[in-house]
Short mmCIF file of C-alpha atoms in Angstrom, two decimals:
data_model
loop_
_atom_site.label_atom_id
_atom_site.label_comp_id
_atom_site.label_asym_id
_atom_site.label_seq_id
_atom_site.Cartn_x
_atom_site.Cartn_y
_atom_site.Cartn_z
CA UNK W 1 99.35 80.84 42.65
CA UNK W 2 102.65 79.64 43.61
CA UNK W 3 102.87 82.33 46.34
CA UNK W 4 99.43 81.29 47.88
CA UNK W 5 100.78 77.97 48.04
CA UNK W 6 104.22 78.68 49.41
CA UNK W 7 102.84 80.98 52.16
CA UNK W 8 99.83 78.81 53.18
CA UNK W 9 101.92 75.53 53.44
CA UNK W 10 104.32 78.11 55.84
CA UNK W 11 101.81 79.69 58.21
CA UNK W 12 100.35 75.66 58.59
CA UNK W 13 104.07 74.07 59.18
CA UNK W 14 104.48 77.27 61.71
CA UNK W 15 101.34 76.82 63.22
CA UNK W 16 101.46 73.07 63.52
CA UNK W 17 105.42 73.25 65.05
CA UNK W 18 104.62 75.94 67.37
CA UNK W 19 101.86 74.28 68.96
CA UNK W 20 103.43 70.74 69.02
CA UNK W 21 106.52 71.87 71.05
CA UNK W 22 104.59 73.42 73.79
CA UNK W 23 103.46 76.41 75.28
CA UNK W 24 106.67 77.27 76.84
CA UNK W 25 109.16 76.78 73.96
CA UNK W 26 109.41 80.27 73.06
CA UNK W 27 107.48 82.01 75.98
CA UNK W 28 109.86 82.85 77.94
CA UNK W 29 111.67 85.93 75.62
CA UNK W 30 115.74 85.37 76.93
CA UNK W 31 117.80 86.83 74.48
CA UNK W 32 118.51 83.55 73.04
CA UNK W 33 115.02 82.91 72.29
CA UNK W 34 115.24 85.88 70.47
CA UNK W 35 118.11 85.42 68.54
CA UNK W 36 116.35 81.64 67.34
CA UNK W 37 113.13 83.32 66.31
CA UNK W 38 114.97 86.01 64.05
CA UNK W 39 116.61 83.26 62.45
CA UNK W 40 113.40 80.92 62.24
CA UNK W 41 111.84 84.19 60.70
CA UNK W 42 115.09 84.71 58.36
CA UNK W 43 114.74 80.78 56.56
CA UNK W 44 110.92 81.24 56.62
CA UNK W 45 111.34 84.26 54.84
CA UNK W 46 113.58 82.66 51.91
CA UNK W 47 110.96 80.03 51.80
CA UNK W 48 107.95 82.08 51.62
CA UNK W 49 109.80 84.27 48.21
CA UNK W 50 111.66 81.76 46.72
CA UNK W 51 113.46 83.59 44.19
CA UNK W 52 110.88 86.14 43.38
CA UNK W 53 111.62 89.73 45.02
CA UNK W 54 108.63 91.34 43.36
CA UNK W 55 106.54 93.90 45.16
CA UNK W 56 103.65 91.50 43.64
CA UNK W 57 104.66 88.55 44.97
CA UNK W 58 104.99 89.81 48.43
CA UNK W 59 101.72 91.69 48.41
CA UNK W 60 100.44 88.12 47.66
CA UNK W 61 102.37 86.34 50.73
CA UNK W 62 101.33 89.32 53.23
CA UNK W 63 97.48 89.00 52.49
CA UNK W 64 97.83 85.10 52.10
CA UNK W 65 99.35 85.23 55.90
CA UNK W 66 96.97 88.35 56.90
CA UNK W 67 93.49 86.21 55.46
CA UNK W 68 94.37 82.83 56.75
CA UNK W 69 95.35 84.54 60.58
CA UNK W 70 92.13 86.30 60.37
CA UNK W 71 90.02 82.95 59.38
CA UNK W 72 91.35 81.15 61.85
CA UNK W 73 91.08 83.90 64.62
CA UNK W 74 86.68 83.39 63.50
CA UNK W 75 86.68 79.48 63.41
CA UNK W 76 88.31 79.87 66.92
CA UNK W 77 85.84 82.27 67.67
CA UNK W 78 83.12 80.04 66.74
CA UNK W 79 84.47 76.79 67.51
CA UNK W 80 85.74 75.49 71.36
CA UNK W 81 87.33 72.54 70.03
CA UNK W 82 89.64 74.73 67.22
CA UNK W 83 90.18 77.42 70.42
CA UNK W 84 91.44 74.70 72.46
CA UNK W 85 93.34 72.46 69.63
CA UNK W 86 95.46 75.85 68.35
CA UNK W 87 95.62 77.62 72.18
CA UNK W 88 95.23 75.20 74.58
CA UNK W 89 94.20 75.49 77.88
CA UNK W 90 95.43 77.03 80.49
CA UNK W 91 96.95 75.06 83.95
CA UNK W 92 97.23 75.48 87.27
CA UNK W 93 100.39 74.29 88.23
CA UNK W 94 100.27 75.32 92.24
CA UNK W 95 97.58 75.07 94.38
CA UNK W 96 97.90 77.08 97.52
CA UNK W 97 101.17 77.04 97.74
CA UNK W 98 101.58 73.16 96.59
CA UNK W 99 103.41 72.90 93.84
CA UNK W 100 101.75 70.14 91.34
CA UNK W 101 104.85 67.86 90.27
CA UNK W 102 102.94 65.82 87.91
CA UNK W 103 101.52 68.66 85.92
CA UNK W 104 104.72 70.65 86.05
CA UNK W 105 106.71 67.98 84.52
CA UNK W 106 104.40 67.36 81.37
CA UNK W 107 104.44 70.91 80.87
CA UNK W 108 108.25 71.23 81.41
CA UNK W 109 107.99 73.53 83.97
CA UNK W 110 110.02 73.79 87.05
CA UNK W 111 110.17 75.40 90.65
CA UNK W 112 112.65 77.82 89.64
CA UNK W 113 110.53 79.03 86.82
CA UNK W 114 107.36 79.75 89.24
CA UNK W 115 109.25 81.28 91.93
CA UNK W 116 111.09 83.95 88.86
CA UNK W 117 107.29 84.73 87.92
CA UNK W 118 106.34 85.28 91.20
CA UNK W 119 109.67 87.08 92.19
CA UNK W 120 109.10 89.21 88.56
CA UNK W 121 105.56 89.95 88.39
CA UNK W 122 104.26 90.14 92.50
CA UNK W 123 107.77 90.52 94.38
CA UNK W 124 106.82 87.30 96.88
CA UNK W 125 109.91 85.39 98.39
CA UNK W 126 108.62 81.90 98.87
CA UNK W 127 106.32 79.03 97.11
CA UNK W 128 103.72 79.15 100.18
CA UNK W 129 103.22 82.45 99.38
CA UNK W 130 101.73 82.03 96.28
CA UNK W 131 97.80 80.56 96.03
CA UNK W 132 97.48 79.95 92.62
CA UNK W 133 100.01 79.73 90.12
CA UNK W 134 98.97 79.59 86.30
CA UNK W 135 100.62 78.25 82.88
CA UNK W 136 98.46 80.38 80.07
CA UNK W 137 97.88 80.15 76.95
CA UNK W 138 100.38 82.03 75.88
CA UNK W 139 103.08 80.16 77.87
CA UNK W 140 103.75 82.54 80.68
CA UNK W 141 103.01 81.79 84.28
CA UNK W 142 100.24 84.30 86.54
CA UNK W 143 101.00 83.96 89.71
CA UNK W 144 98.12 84.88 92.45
CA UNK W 145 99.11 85.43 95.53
CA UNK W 146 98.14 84.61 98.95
CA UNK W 147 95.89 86.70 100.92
CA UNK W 148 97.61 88.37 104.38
CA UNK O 1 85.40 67.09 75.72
CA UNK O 2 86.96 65.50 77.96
CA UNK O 3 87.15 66.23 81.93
CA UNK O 4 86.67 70.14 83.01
CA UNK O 5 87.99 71.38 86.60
CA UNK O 6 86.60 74.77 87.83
CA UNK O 7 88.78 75.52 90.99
CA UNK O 8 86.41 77.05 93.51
CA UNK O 9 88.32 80.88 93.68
CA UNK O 10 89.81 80.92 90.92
CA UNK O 11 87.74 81.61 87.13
CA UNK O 12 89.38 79.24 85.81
CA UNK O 13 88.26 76.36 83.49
CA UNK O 14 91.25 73.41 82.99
CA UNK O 15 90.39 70.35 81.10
CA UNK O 16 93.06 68.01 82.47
CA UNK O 17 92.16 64.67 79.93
CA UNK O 18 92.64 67.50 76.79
CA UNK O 19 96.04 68.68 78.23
CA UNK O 20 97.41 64.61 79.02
CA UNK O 21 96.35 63.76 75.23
CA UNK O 22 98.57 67.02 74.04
CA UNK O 23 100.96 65.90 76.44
CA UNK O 24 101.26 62.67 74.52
CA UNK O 25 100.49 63.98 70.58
CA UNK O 26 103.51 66.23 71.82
CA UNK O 27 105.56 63.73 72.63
CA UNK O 28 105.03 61.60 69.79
CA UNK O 29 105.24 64.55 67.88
CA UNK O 30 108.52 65.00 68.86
CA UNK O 31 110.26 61.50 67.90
CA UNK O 32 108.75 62.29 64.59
CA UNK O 33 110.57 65.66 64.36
CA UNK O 34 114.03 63.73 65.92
CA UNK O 35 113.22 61.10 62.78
CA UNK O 36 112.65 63.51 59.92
CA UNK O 37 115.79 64.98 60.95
CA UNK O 38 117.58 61.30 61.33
CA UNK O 39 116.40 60.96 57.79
CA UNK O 40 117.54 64.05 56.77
CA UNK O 41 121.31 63.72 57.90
CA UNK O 42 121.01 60.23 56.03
CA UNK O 43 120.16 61.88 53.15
CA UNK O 44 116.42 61.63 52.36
CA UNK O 45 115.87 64.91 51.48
CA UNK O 46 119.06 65.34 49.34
CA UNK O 47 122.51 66.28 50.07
CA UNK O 48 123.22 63.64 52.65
CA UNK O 49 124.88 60.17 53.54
CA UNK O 50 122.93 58.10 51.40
CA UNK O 51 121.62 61.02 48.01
CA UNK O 52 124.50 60.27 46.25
CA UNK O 53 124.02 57.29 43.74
CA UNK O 54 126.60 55.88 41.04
CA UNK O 55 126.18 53.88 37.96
CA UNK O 56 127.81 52.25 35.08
CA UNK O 57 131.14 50.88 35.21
CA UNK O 58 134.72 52.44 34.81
CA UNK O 59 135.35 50.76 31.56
CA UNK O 60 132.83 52.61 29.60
CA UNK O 61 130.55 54.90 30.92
CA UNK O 62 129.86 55.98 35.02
CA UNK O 63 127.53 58.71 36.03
CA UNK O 64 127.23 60.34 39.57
CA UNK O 65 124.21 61.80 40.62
CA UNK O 66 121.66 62.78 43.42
CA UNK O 67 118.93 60.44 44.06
CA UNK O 68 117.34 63.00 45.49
CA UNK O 69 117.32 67.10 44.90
CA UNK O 70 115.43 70.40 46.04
CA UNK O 71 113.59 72.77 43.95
CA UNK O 72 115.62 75.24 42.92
CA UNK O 73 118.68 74.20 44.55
CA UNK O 74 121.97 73.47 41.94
CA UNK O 75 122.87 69.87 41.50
CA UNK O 76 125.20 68.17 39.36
CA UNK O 77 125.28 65.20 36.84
CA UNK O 78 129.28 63.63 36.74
CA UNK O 79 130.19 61.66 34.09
CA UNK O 80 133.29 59.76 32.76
CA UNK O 81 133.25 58.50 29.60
CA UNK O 82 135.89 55.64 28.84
CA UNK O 83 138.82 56.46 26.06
CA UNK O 84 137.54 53.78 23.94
CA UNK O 85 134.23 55.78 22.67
CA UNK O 86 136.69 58.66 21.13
CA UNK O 87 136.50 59.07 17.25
CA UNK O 88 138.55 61.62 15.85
CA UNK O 89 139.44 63.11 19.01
CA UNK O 90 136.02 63.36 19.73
CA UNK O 91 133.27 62.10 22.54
CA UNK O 92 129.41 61.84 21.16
CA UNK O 93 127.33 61.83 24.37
CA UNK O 94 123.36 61.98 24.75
CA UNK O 95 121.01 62.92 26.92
CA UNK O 96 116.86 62.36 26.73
CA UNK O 97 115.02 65.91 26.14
CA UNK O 98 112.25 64.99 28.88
CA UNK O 99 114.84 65.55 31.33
CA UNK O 100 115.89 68.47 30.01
CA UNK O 101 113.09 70.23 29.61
CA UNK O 102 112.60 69.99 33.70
CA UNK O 103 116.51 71.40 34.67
CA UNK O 104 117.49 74.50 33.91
CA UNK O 105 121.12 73.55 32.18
CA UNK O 106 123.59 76.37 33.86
CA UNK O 107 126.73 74.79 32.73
CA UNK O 108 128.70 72.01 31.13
CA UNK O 109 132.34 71.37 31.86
CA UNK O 110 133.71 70.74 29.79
CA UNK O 111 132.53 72.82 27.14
CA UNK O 112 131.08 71.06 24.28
CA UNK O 113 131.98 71.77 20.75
CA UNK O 114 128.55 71.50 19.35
CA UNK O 115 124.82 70.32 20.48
CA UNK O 116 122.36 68.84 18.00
CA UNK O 117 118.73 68.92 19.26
CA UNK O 118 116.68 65.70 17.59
CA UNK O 119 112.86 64.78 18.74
CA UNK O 120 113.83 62.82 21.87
CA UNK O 121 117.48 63.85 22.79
CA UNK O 122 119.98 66.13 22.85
CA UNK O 123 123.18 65.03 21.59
CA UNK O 124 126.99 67.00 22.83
CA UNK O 125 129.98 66.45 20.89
CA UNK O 126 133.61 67.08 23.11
CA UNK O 127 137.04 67.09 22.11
CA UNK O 128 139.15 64.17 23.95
CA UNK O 129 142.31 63.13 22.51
CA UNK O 130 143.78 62.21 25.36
CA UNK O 131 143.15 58.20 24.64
CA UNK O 132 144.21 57.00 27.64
CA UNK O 133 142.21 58.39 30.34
CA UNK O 134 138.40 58.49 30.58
CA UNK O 135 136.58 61.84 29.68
CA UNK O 136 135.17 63.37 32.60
CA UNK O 137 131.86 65.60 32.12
CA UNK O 138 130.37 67.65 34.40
CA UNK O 139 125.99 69.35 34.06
CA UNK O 140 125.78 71.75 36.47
CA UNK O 141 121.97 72.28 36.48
CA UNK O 142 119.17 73.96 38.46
CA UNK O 143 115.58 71.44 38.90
CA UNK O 144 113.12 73.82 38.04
CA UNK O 145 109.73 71.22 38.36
CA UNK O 146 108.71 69.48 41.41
CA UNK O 147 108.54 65.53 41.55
CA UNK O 148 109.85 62.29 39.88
CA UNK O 149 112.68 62.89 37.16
CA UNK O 150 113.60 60.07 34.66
CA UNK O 151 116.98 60.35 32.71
CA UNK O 152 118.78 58.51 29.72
CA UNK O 153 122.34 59.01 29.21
CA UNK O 154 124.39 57.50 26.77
CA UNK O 155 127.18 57.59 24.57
CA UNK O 156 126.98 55.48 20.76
CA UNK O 157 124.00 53.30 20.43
CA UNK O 158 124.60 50.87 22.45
CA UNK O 159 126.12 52.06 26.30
CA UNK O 160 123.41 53.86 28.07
CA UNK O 161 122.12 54.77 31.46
CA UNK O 162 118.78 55.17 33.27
CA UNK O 163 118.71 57.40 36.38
CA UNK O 164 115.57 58.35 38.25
CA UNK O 165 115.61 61.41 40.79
CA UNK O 166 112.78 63.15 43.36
CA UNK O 167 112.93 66.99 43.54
CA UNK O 168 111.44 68.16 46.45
CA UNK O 169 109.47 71.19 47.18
#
């Protein structure tokens, strides 16, 4: 029982931190980022077993995490207002070629950022190049580019 | 649900009101996260600034303890008992049972020469024959139940000590 408890109360407190610190926390993978989630997983991990290093009790905590991923992946499914509470929505943040200051700053987002997704994922040069840029869901920026 | 913007060439469907309000939850969210930390450096959630409580006076009996602990996590009980409660080279000191019961006892330093169990207490006998400084005593114990924690310490009948602690999760 204790296990259900510990790794229920974990996946929520993930869930609920994740989504309150933004989209763009951890979406962009530097190696930092990477280093912070291995330790985030590392004291997550000591929280979820406590002392107990059974087989048993992480059978438990795996289908705990596994069920409670899967129900929430159907009430999104079924519900719009859960989809957008736990995901979001995504943003445009620049309209042919404009970038949209306002939006960009509540989303922490910066010129810089845009023109390394653009430079990345379509090889354009400049910010009037680029029609539509996009924050996703996920936190990483689609960039659409101008038609020549 | 709030206001929905379909841009003419792009498939796109933004709902700019939703994403202002998570702007602002996030934001709030945020001082609360830079609080729970304030309040953990200050020692809310044990181990900090303001956990450590004392009580009692030097001329009989002083305890040192958490006011607040973590399940699990090793804490400690310090006590100094005054010369003047020695009989026989010896230090009777007691401790309520209903505490007990909740800590997992891992050691006691010093060593005590015997422990008699009765209904509400459990009483610990040391040596002291040093009459002219204070007896210091030492529970190293483990919380193993979540929640409020009430404790009676005491040495003879009349000198005694209530402590209250809050184990957390």
């Amino acid at each position: 029982m204790d296990a259900v408890f510990r790794a229920s109360i974990m996946y929520l407190f993930l869930l609920i931190i994740f989504r309150i610190t933004g989209k763009r926390t951890l979406g962009q993978s530097t190696t930092f980022d990477f280093v912070l989630l291995l330790i985030i997983g590392e004291a997550t991990q000591q929280a979820l077993l406590g002392n107990d290093f059974s087989l048993t009790n992480a059978v438990i905590v795996i289908t705990t995490l596994v069920l409670i991923d899967v129900g929430i992946a159907f009430w999104k499914q079924r519900s719009q207002t859960m989809d957008k509470l736990l995901d979001g929505m995504p943003l445009v943040i620049v309209d042919n070629g404009e970038p949209l200051k306002e939006r960009m700053d509540r989303v922490r987002i910066d010129e810089e950022d845009i023109l390394s997704a653009a430079r990345r994922t379509q090889g354009l040069e400049r910010m009037e190049q680029i029609k539509y840029a996009v924050l996703e869901r996920s936190g990483d920026i689609s960039i659409i580019p101008t038609e020549r | 649900m709030g206001s929905q913007e379909r841009l003419a060439s792009l498939e796109i469907t933004q709902d700019l009101a939703f994403q202002e309000r998570e702007s602002l939850v996030q934001r709030v969210a945020w001082c609360g996260m830079a609080l729970f930390l304030l309040a953990a450096l200050l020692g809310l959630f044990g181990s900090g600034l303001f956990s450590t409580a004392t009580l009692g006076s030097p001329d009989s009996l002083t305890l040192r303890y958490d006011r607040f602990g973590r399940f699990e996590r090793p804490m400690a009980l310090h006590i100094e008992i005054a010369p003047r409660y020695a009989q026989a080279g010896e230090v009777e000191l007691h401790l309520n049972r209903d505490y007990q019961q909740k800590v997992s006892l891992q050691s006691i330093s010093p060593e005590p020469l015997y422990v008699e169990a009765t209904d509400e207490q459990l009483i610990y006998r040391f040596a002291h024959s040093n009459l002219q400084q204070s007896l210091p005593v030492v529970f190293y114990i483990v919380p193993e139940a979540i929640g409020s924690y009430h404790g009676h310490i005491g040495v003879g009948d009349d000198e005694q000590l209530d402590f209250s602690q809050f184990i957390y999760p």
